[in-house]
Amino acid sequence: MLIGMLGLDQHEVGAVAVARLLRDAGMEVIYLGRFNLPPGIVKTAGDENGDVIGLSCHSWEYLHYIDELLALLRQQGLSIPVVVGGSVLTAGDERLLRDKGVAATFGPTSSVEDIPAAIRAVVMDARRP
Amino acid sequence: MSRRSTRSGIPLKPVYRPEDVAALGYDEALGDPGVFPYTRGRRPPDHAAAAWIQRELSGEGAPSQSNAQLKYLIETGATGLDVIGDTPTMAYLDPDHPAAAHAVGTQGVSLCCLDDYRELYHDLPLDGLTVSHSLPPLFGIAGFYLAARERGIDPARLRGSIVQPPFYCEDCGYATHMPFPLRLRMTADSIEFASREMPRFHAFLEDTYYISDGGLDVVEEMALGFVEIRYVVRELLRRGLLVDSFAPRIAILVNCGMDFFEEIAKIRATRRLYARMMREEFGARDPRSLAVNIASHTSGLSLTAQQPVNNIVRGTAQALALALAGVQGIEISGFDEAFRTPSPESHLVGLRTQQVIQLETNVSSVTDPLGGSYYVEALTAEMERRIQEMVARVEDMGDPAALCDRGWFRTLFQDAMERHARQVRDGTKPQVGVNVHRMPAHEDTLLRALAERKIEPSRERVERIRAFKRSRDSRRLRATLEQVSRAARDTTQNLMPSIIAATEVGATMGEVAWVLRAAYGVPGDPFGMMESPL
């Protein structure tokens, strides 16, 4: 799994905590850190043969980058699911993201214990023919 | 963690008694307010003196929009201002940088050239209030200085502060993509310049807020703050400056979390530690060099997206702790902090909270009202011991600059973030609405719509800056940027005069930063997307 943040968003608490949580749950996490733009994320996801891309958001930049990211994945024929989490996600944002094709969203009220299982489910879903 | 300890893990007794403070001599450990070692306050008690400076962190959109915000705050009763740049500004990127596109003005004000500072401060009584700046130091000082001077205000009369973050900025949200020697030089050059030209301005604000709000405990927060202060002070002394020429203008902006007495003890211990350090280690003699100015921003990390109205209660408890600790300035994080930079409504609530505490509760009529409390004094002494011990431990590991480059601090910050997340998850850090007293989402509606309102990126700013860049005299611009480049390559020169000259002919912060990075051997644009301005 790849975990990263978009644009100039620098509040890393969530990204770091979730990366560790998923490692503890036995997943292989490539931590992309801060300052990523969609082309770089898609390239790394392809090169590393990632199962899922996780974006952590503490700014609203994701709202503007998500279309570009999903379009790039489609263009390159990569069927890697994208999940988005962060305290700035409102219920409305979560609906919007899922409508755009984001596989799962984790807002401030989602339970941390559920995140590894939810991500596993997303990966299994994507592998289904 | 059991409830019988502070949040930083200091074990607590059920009750404190005289024997817990028996070792503390009054004159040696406390002293009256305004008397060494300043534990009880930096100034002598004075009923006529103004209360703490009441301000709220602000900055949003284009400079003109922030100017309106600042005027609104003053009308609402703010007695000081605090301006923060948006994420591109804090990263030394101009708004027309492609990576900045969706972040211009959404988390602070967008500032990149002299016109921006003119607009930001337009019609504000710059010599009649204090302006704190969370902005890149060289450029924030140059902008404030030039904007005041051309309005006929003597820069020597300017008051306020600017954050100097050379150690921790790369790891804690203000990444500059500049190497440590350049970051240290920008700090030292701007302090040296301001201590001469703007002697009333606190050009060295040590900001322990932003480094700790990922999850550091109070001991780690202050220990890292002292490590940075000590390093910069040594650098200024190495340059031949006299300690009393700059030390009166060092200030600290601390965090304030929810452990009420621990935060109060932290502030009192910091005043004592600082006074002893400046006198005994650095030989300061001027009382103003010994009595440190402390302001505080209440913790954003303690605020929750769940039940946002509870954040008003948290801000009130935190501001009360700060009033009792006797700080010089308070900013309360907005109740909408989990979602956005402060709305006008949360600015209003923040200021009204401070006004109610100051005017209605009578808590500030007596200086250091908790002085002599067995508990508070015992906790203050223990806090001092632990901070001092951690500073020594870090400095014993070698040159702090090398630790910084090796990522030692970054690991500490990441461990703290992970620790905080784990403590919230397992309930050892109770957070009402998050891990206890939860509420179904459909009932959690009070203030929610307000807190969730978004700020659109200022797209028109991008066009405006592009047009501005095309309109400049390119020959003069190039000449001044070359001057900056030469100054950067000659470490005996101060960077400020050449940056001021470049700013006056229209150079932007992103262009100057490009030149500075290149002079220090790193890519001018960290994203590799902008061309050299030279």
XYZ file of C-alpha atoms in Angstrom:
663
model
C 0.000 0.000 0.000
C 1.177 3.545 -0.749
C 0.436 6.357 1.711
C 1.060 9.955 0.845
C -0.150 13.512 1.023
C -0.978 15.872 -1.834
C 0.352 19.265 -2.861
C 1.610 21.451 -0.045
C -0.454 19.847 2.704
C 1.988 19.308 5.566
C -0.051 18.180 8.588
C 1.317 14.694 8.870
C -0.162 13.361 12.135
C -2.828 11.243 10.437
C -0.586 9.915 7.679
C 2.126 8.819 10.104
C -0.329 7.243 12.537
C -2.218 5.324 9.845
C 1.001 4.144 8.155
C 2.167 2.652 11.456
C -1.221 1.183 12.188
C -1.264 -0.616 8.843
C 2.317 -1.844 9.237
C 1.362 -3.188 12.648
C -1.582 -4.923 10.963
C 0.897 -6.723 8.710
C 0.631 -4.648 5.537
C 3.587 -3.518 3.489
C 3.441 0.279 3.472
C 5.437 2.551 1.177
C 5.340 5.929 2.854
C 5.469 8.656 0.213
C 5.293 11.430 2.789
C 4.444 14.995 1.844
C 4.600 17.041 -1.350
C 3.222 14.588 -3.888
C 1.469 15.491 -7.126
C -0.780 13.041 -9.003
C 1.738 12.110 -11.760
C 4.375 11.112 -9.189
C 1.929 9.051 -7.143
C 0.633 7.212 -10.208
C 4.162 6.514 -11.425
C 5.254 5.098 -8.056
C 2.055 3.062 -7.739
C 2.726 1.543 -11.151
C 6.450 0.970 -10.567
C 5.880 -0.590 -7.153
C 2.918 -2.605 -8.291
C 0.850 -1.130 -5.464
C -2.401 -2.729 -4.364
C -3.948 0.467 -3.077
C -3.181 4.191 -2.890
C -3.992 5.923 0.403
C -4.194 9.702 0.568
C -4.122 11.533 3.885
C -5.643 15.014 3.824
C -5.504 17.911 6.181
C -6.109 20.554 3.534
C -8.676 20.788 0.765
C -6.177 20.304 -2.037
C -7.356 16.706 -2.507
C -10.694 17.999 -3.807
C -8.858 19.489 -6.768
C -6.283 16.745 -7.313
C -8.502 13.702 -7.031
C -9.984 13.943 -10.557
C -6.519 14.237 -12.083
C -5.255 11.276 -10.072
C -8.176 9.002 -10.995
C -7.962 10.047 -14.666
C -4.211 9.312 -14.782
C -4.773 5.857 -13.303
C -7.441 5.126 -15.914
C -5.291 6.473 -18.757
C -2.438 4.191 -17.773
C -4.722 1.213 -17.403
C -3.930 0.828 -13.717
C -6.837 -0.530 -11.717
C -5.359 0.453 -8.364
C -8.059 1.519 -5.914
C -7.709 4.868 -4.111
C -8.772 5.490 -0.517
C -8.863 8.911 1.161
C -8.757 9.757 4.863
C -8.442 12.841 7.021
C -10.073 14.943 9.686
C -11.136 17.588 7.155
C -13.450 15.168 5.332
C -17.086 15.966 5.943
C -19.925 13.520 5.296
C -20.674 15.434 2.082
C -17.039 15.221 0.968
C -17.058 11.481 1.558
C -20.142 11.022 -0.631
C -18.587 13.194 -3.349
C -15.346 11.214 -3.304
C -17.116 7.870 -3.526
C -19.231 9.174 -6.434
C -16.021 10.067 -8.249
C -14.742 6.529 -7.826
C -12.750 6.616 -4.587
C -13.017 3.120 -3.107
C -13.236 4.052 0.578
C -13.135 7.175 2.712
C -12.233 7.692 6.366
C -13.480 10.887 7.967
C -12.825 12.076 11.516
C -15.500 9.846 13.010
C -14.406 6.608 11.388
C -13.060 4.117 13.842
C -9.341 3.555 13.511
C -9.686 -0.158 14.270
C -11.797 -0.569 11.147
C -9.271 0.952 8.722
C -7.059 -2.150 8.107
C -10.081 -4.394 7.496
C -11.716 -1.826 5.210
C -8.531 -1.503 3.158
C -8.177 -5.264 2.884
C -11.755 -5.418 1.617
C -11.006 -2.747 -0.996
C -7.971 -4.717 -2.203
C -9.909 -7.991 -2.391
C -12.656 -6.237 -4.315
C -10.188 -4.823 -6.813
C -8.631 -8.246 -7.392
C -11.965 -9.811 -8.216
C -12.244 -10.317 -11.980
C -1.590 6.382 31.628
C -3.390 6.450 34.939
C -5.196 9.654 35.850
C -2.647 9.967 38.649
C -0.050 11.476 36.390
C 0.203 14.503 34.158
C -0.089 14.133 30.396
C 3.712 14.126 30.137
C 3.824 11.294 32.685
C 4.837 13.114 35.868
C 3.430 11.012 38.736
C 0.956 12.895 40.918
C 0.160 12.554 44.613
C -3.463 12.770 45.752
C -2.595 15.930 47.680
C 0.439 18.196 48.078
C 1.746 19.385 51.418
C 4.387 21.773 52.801
C 7.143 19.150 52.660
C 6.730 18.960 48.864
C 8.024 22.514 48.524
C 10.289 22.627 51.579
C 13.446 22.684 49.462
C 12.334 25.766 47.499
C 13.641 28.984 48.983
C 11.381 31.930 48.098
C 14.031 34.341 46.868
C 16.081 31.730 45.119
C 13.370 29.700 43.390
C 10.488 32.152 43.052
C 11.165 35.773 43.749
C 8.480 38.421 43.406
C 7.000 39.023 39.969
C 9.483 41.088 37.999
C 12.404 39.851 40.113
C 14.975 37.169 39.204
C 14.413 34.287 38.459
C 11.042 35.588 37.223
C 9.149 32.400 38.047
C 6.167 34.490 39.151
C 6.124 36.793 36.135
C 8.342 38.961 34.024
C 7.026 42.302 35.241
C 6.404 43.767 38.692
C 2.724 43.759 39.685
C 0.991 46.824 38.282
C -2.751 47.322 38.351
C -2.504 50.024 35.727
C -0.687 47.793 33.243
C -2.608 46.474 30.300
C -3.790 42.850 30.360
C -2.247 40.264 28.102
C -2.359 41.002 24.381
C -5.574 39.520 23.032
C -5.243 38.345 19.470
C -6.349 35.601 17.112
C -4.361 33.875 14.416
C -5.508 35.161 11.031
C -4.729 35.272 7.354
C -6.893 34.123 4.478
C -6.981 34.596 0.729
C -5.421 37.586 -0.980
C -3.710 40.247 1.153
C -6.679 42.597 0.738
C -9.006 39.947 2.161
C -6.688 39.453 5.124
C -6.553 43.208 5.619
C -10.345 43.196 6.008
C -10.024 40.300 8.445
C -7.444 42.210 10.526
C -9.702 45.272 10.640
C -12.610 43.101 11.743
C -10.488 41.693 14.577
C -9.453 45.164 15.743
C -13.102 46.303 15.664
C -13.992 43.244 17.724
C -11.483 44.229 20.393
C -8.252 42.495 19.453
C -5.299 44.298 21.036
C -2.717 42.656 18.774
C -2.576 40.884 15.432
C -1.112 37.593 14.328
C -0.718 36.827 10.656
C 0.122 33.459 9.156
C 1.046 32.760 5.548
C -0.714 30.134 3.446
C 1.140 26.907 2.735
C 2.835 28.182 -0.464
C 4.020 31.310 1.371
C 5.390 29.233 4.259
C 7.185 27.038 1.708
C 8.736 30.092 -0.050
C 6.733 29.393 -3.229
C 4.965 32.121 -5.202
C 1.234 31.670 -5.885
C 1.937 31.049 -9.580
C 3.989 27.950 -8.758
C 2.140 24.936 -10.229
C 2.272 23.016 -6.925
C 0.644 25.960 -5.149
C -2.399 26.100 -7.419
C -4.971 24.582 -5.065
C -3.534 25.985 -1.833
C -3.369 29.726 -2.485
C -5.003 31.537 0.411
C -6.827 28.554 1.885
C -4.776 28.130 5.067
C -3.373 31.606 5.570
C -2.676 34.731 3.573
C -0.865 34.626 0.257
C 2.130 37.000 0.333
C 4.987 37.147 -2.136
C 5.904 40.760 -2.987
C 6.002 44.271 -1.592
C 2.575 45.176 -3.010
C 1.150 42.305 -0.974
C 2.539 43.698 2.289
C 1.237 47.169 1.376
C -2.235 45.691 0.956
C -2.021 43.526 4.040
C -1.200 46.458 6.341
C -3.238 49.072 4.464
C -4.679 51.666 6.866
C -3.592 49.724 9.947
C -1.952 51.750 12.746
C 1.345 49.886 12.467
C 3.036 51.908 15.171
C 0.099 51.533 17.546
C -0.291 47.773 17.837
C 1.790 44.636 17.880
C 1.872 42.397 14.825
C 3.041 38.822 15.258
C 4.131 37.087 12.103
C 4.168 33.394 11.276
C 5.947 34.090 8.015
C 9.343 33.349 6.466
C 11.545 35.603 8.592
C 13.677 37.461 6.025
C 10.678 38.305 3.893
C 8.212 39.009 6.679
C 10.653 41.474 8.229
C 11.499 43.070 4.873
C 7.801 43.483 4.039
C 6.848 44.930 7.441
C 9.872 47.236 7.438
C 9.308 48.564 3.902
C 5.527 48.915 4.210
C 5.947 50.949 7.417
C 8.824 53.077 6.146
C 7.092 54.210 2.976
C 4.099 55.299 5.039
C 6.405 57.490 7.112
C 6.372 55.190 10.150
C 9.808 54.808 11.685
C 10.623 51.044 11.699
C 12.233 51.595 15.105
C 8.708 52.020 16.485
C 7.346 48.741 15.116
C 6.334 46.119 17.651
C 5.445 42.476 17.253
C 7.368 39.327 16.479
C 8.353 36.836 13.825
C 8.813 33.088 14.112
C 12.356 31.764 13.672
C 12.172 28.040 12.938
C 15.623 26.958 11.644
C 15.693 23.575 13.367
C 12.300 22.016 13.060
C 10.590 23.699 10.096
C 11.361 20.899 7.646
C 9.719 18.299 9.877
C 6.770 20.158 11.320
C 4.796 21.764 8.571
C 6.904 24.729 7.448
C 9.256 22.892 5.070
C 11.506 25.296 3.170
C 13.570 22.771 1.191
C 16.638 24.697 2.233
C 19.753 23.259 3.869
C 20.370 23.900 7.570
C 23.265 26.383 7.133
C 21.018 28.606 4.984
C 18.110 28.347 7.418
C 20.359 29.285 10.327
C 21.826 32.176 8.383
C 18.388 33.536 7.465
C 17.499 33.444 11.158
C 20.703 35.054 12.393
C 20.831 37.683 9.616
C 17.246 38.758 10.175
C 17.685 38.936 13.964
C 20.875 40.943 13.565
C 19.198 43.340 11.141
C 16.104 43.810 13.287
C 17.988 44.251 16.544
C 19.607 47.276 14.891
C 16.773 48.688 12.755
C 13.654 47.546 14.630
C 14.783 47.445 18.265
C 11.277 47.110 19.715
C 10.355 44.173 17.488
C 10.828 40.611 18.753
C 12.739 39.291 15.760
C 13.424 36.006 17.511
C 10.173 34.300 18.349
C 10.839 30.724 19.339
C 7.687 28.882 18.312
C 7.230 25.718 20.333
C 3.559 25.586 19.342
C 3.919 24.241 15.844
C 6.600 21.726 16.811
C 4.501 20.273 19.616
C 1.044 20.218 18.103
C 1.726 16.893 16.411
C 1.844 15.296 19.848
C 5.040 16.193 21.767
C 4.462 16.362 25.511
C 5.258 19.575 27.396
C 8.731 18.455 28.475
C 9.699 17.582 24.899
C 8.117 20.806 23.647
C 10.124 23.072 25.900
C 13.335 21.031 25.726
C 13.369 21.283 21.934
C 12.532 24.971 22.177
C 15.488 25.555 24.499
C 17.809 23.536 22.229
C 16.917 25.852 19.345
C 17.155 29.054 21.397
C 20.535 28.038 22.787
C 21.894 27.201 19.359
C 20.781 30.484 17.798
C 22.046 32.499 20.783
C 25.461 30.837 20.460
C 25.480 31.630 16.743
C 24.711 35.316 17.408
C 27.457 35.449 20.061
C 29.864 33.774 17.637
C 29.159 36.622 15.217
C 30.353 39.043 17.867
C 26.997 40.417 18.991
C 26.619 41.328 22.653
C 24.005 39.204 24.364
C 22.162 42.210 25.768
C 21.878 43.675 22.265
C 19.457 40.976 21.091
C 18.279 38.962 24.105
C 15.645 41.509 25.221
C 13.849 40.738 21.965
C 13.651 36.978 22.299
C 10.135 35.699 22.939
C 8.557 32.262 23.105
C 5.219 31.185 21.671
C 4.176 28.082 23.582
C 1.397 25.580 23.099
C -1.358 25.135 25.658
C -3.039 21.755 25.855
C -5.688 20.445 28.201
C -3.642 19.436 31.279
C -4.409 22.632 33.160
C -1.798 22.696 35.917
C 0.894 21.065 33.833
C 0.617 23.905 31.304
C 0.803 26.518 34.059
C 3.826 24.787 35.606
C 5.468 24.617 32.170
C 5.227 28.383 31.698
C 6.462 29.195 35.204
C 9.347 26.697 34.874
C 10.270 28.151 31.473
C 10.596 31.651 32.898
C 12.904 30.375 35.669
C 15.021 28.173 33.413
C 15.356 30.903 30.829
C 16.429 33.550 33.359
C 19.072 31.291 34.894
C 20.343 30.201 31.491
C 20.667 33.740 30.158
C 22.424 35.020 33.266
C 24.631 32.117 34.199
C 25.458 30.616 30.823
C 25.292 33.548 28.432
C 26.262 36.343 30.816
C 23.245 38.573 30.169
C 22.913 41.489 32.593
C 20.008 43.575 31.267
C 16.898 42.479 33.227
C 14.949 42.496 29.926
C 17.333 39.812 28.654
C 16.491 37.601 31.618
C 12.707 37.981 31.825
C 11.373 36.210 28.779
C 8.205 37.265 26.991
C 5.867 34.275 26.633
C 2.728 34.175 24.512
C 0.608 31.148 23.780
C -1.583 29.631 21.128
C -4.026 27.058 22.455
C -3.653 23.560 21.104
C -5.329 22.657 17.822
C -4.551 19.006 18.437
C -6.726 19.063 21.558
C -9.713 20.152 19.466
C -12.021 17.683 17.796
C -14.061 17.393 14.627
C -16.717 15.647 16.719
C -19.087 17.939 18.623
C -17.227 21.121 17.581
C -19.047 23.191 20.204
C -16.940 21.409 22.860
C -13.917 23.163 21.403
C -15.219 26.454 22.785
C -15.153 24.920 26.259
C -11.618 23.620 25.688
C -10.447 27.047 24.499
C -11.939 28.629 27.619
C -10.170 26.234 29.991
C -6.875 26.710 28.159
C -7.136 30.512 28.098
C -7.924 30.516 31.811
C -4.784 28.466 32.490
C -2.769 30.980 30.463
C -4.263 33.937 32.299
C -3.340 32.300 35.616
C 0.187 31.519 34.374
C 0.655 35.174 33.444
C 1.489 35.196 29.733
C 1.995 38.290 27.569
C -0.300 37.227 24.740
C -3.051 34.691 24.059
C -4.511 33.248 20.873
C -7.300 30.696 21.140
C -7.514 28.085 18.391
C -10.843 28.363 16.579
C -13.649 25.922 17.374
C -13.551 25.054 13.672
C -9.812 24.275 13.835
C -10.255 20.603 12.931
C -11.689 21.656 9.577
C -10.274 25.003 8.559
C -8.439 28.195 9.412
C -10.650 30.371 11.617
C -13.980 31.671 10.362
C -15.187 35.139 11.420
C -17.480 33.380 13.893
C -14.660 31.486 15.584
C -12.516 34.639 15.665
C -15.368 36.358 17.452
C -15.789 33.526 19.950
C -12.027 33.411 20.601
C -11.828 37.119 21.367
C -15.044 37.135 23.407
C -13.699 34.229 25.473
C -10.585 36.222 26.301
C -12.620 39.330 27.069
C -14.948 37.448 29.410
C -12.021 35.920 31.279
C -10.217 39.226 31.587
C -13.133 41.526 32.398
C -15.620 39.358 34.262
C -13.700 36.754 36.276
C -11.242 39.103 38.024
C -8.506 36.450 37.706
C -5.924 38.891 36.412
C -6.192 41.431 39.225
C -3.543 39.623 41.254
C -0.235 38.577 39.708
C 0.657 34.877 39.808
C -2.376 33.920 41.914
C -1.199 30.292 42.090
C 2.261 31.186 43.419
C 2.899 29.324 46.661
C 0.436 26.528 45.915
C 2.125 23.346 47.149
C 1.044 21.518 44.020
C 1.892 24.193 41.453
C 5.299 24.907 42.967
C 6.199 21.215 43.247
C 5.072 20.625 39.660
C 6.964 23.708 38.433
C 10.167 22.414 40.046
C 9.716 18.936 38.585
C 8.958 20.389 35.149
C 12.104 22.516 35.302
C 14.173 19.472 36.248
C 12.790 17.357 33.419
C 13.162 20.034 30.741
C 16.714 20.766 31.802
C 17.549 17.081 31.851
C 16.226 16.552 28.324
C 18.086 19.606 26.961
C 21.314 18.191 28.420
C 20.576 14.754 27.012
C 19.998 16.124 23.487
C 23.078 18.366 23.577
C 25.203 15.488 24.911
C 24.376 13.542 21.766
C 26.449 15.953 19.717
C 25.876 18.980 17.527
C 22.109 19.575 17.393
C 22.474 20.696 13.770
C 23.852 17.267 12.908
C 20.987 15.624 14.796
C 18.626 17.712 12.720
C 20.248 16.640 9.441
C 20.295 13.004 10.539
C 16.550 13.099 11.137
C 16.800 12.496 14.871
C 14.183 15.144 15.625
C 11.956 13.901 12.827
C 11.863 10.469 14.457
C 10.989 12.098 17.764
C 8.116 14.000 16.103
C 6.823 10.895 14.340
C 6.974 8.831 17.525
C 5.012 11.562 19.294
C 2.357 11.611 16.560
C 2.011 7.872 16.768
C 1.900 7.974 20.579
C -0.860 10.574 20.515
C -2.915 8.533 18.036
C -2.463 5.395 20.156
C -3.450 7.166 23.384
C -6.615 8.513 21.793
C -7.354 5.087 20.313
C -6.928 3.184 23.565
C -8.594 5.861 25.662
C -5.626 6.706 27.902
C -5.974 10.253 26.586
C -9.676 10.929 27.099
C -11.272 13.134 24.437
C -14.938 13.850 24.952
C -16.865 13.076 21.796
C -14.022 10.982 20.358
C -13.256 8.098 22.714
C -15.812 8.848 25.415
C -19.310 10.409 25.448
C -19.713 9.901 21.734
C -22.768 10.964 19.796
C -24.344 9.519 16.644
C -23.331 11.530 13.580
C -26.906 12.572 12.781
C -27.248 14.203 16.223
C -23.863 15.910 16.093
C -25.084 19.053 14.340
C -24.426 21.986 16.687
C -22.093 24.478 14.894
C -21.243 21.760 12.373
C -22.390 23.564 9.228
C -20.380 26.602 10.290
C -17.249 24.586 11.090
C -17.367 22.710 7.794
C -17.623 25.757 5.526
C -14.720 25.691 3.059
C -12.423 28.411 1.732
C -11.898 28.424 -2.037
C -8.345 28.832 -3.368
C -7.678 32.407 -4.594
C -7.291 31.622 -8.277
C -7.358 35.297 -9.290
C -4.192 35.789 -7.223
C -2.301 33.474 -9.543
C -3.226 35.517 -12.617
C -2.506 38.752 -10.820
C 0.986 37.687 -9.791
C 1.732 36.421 -13.293
C 0.695 39.793 -14.724
C 2.716 41.588 -12.056
C 5.815 39.582 -12.928
C 5.485 40.514 -16.592
C 5.147 44.210 -15.747
C 8.499 44.632 -13.977
C 11.706 46.232 -15.186
C 13.578 43.015 -15.903
C 17.012 44.631 -16.063
C 16.798 46.139 -12.576
C 15.203 42.990 -11.251
C 18.005 40.836 -12.566
C 20.656 43.163 -11.178
C 19.201 43.030 -7.660
C 18.742 39.254 -7.760
C 22.389 38.921 -8.791
C 23.246 41.070 -5.795
C 21.287 38.652 -3.567
C 23.161 35.764 -5.129
C 26.541 37.383 -4.445
C 25.545 38.171 -0.848
C 24.401 34.588 -0.357
C 27.760 33.262 -1.516
C 29.644 35.567 0.868
C 28.851 34.484 4.423
C 30.411 37.632 5.856
C 27.540 39.676 4.413
C 24.075 40.079 5.902
C 21.365 38.989 3.455
C 18.824 41.604 4.520
C 20.077 44.702 2.609
C 20.172 42.894 -0.729
C 16.788 41.257 -0.116
C 15.264 44.612 0.792
C 16.719 46.137 -2.377
C 15.361 43.285 -4.507
C 11.951 43.472 -2.847
C 11.783 47.203 -3.545
C 12.172 46.653 -7.305
C 9.543 43.926 -7.362
C 11.393 40.663 -6.754
C 9.094 38.030 -5.290
C 9.835 35.752 -2.380
C 9.819 32.697 -4.637
C 12.438 34.261 -6.908
C 14.706 35.319 -4.060
C 14.342 31.895 -2.434
C 15.272 30.300 -5.764
C 18.490 32.342 -5.826
C 19.287 31.566 -2.172
C 18.777 27.826 -2.611
C 20.929 27.776 -5.732
C 23.707 29.664 -3.935
C 23.661 26.930 -1.282
C 23.873 24.152 -3.835
C 20.313 22.810 -3.743
C 17.667 22.967 -6.490
C 16.195 26.472 -6.768
C 12.725 24.977 -7.079
C 12.197 21.925 -4.878
C 9.556 20.646 -7.293
C 11.714 21.237 -10.377
C 8.891 23.082 -12.110
C 10.001 26.742 -12.167
C 12.851 28.225 -14.170
C 15.677 30.267 -12.719
C 14.770 33.947 -12.351
C 18.369 34.821 -13.209
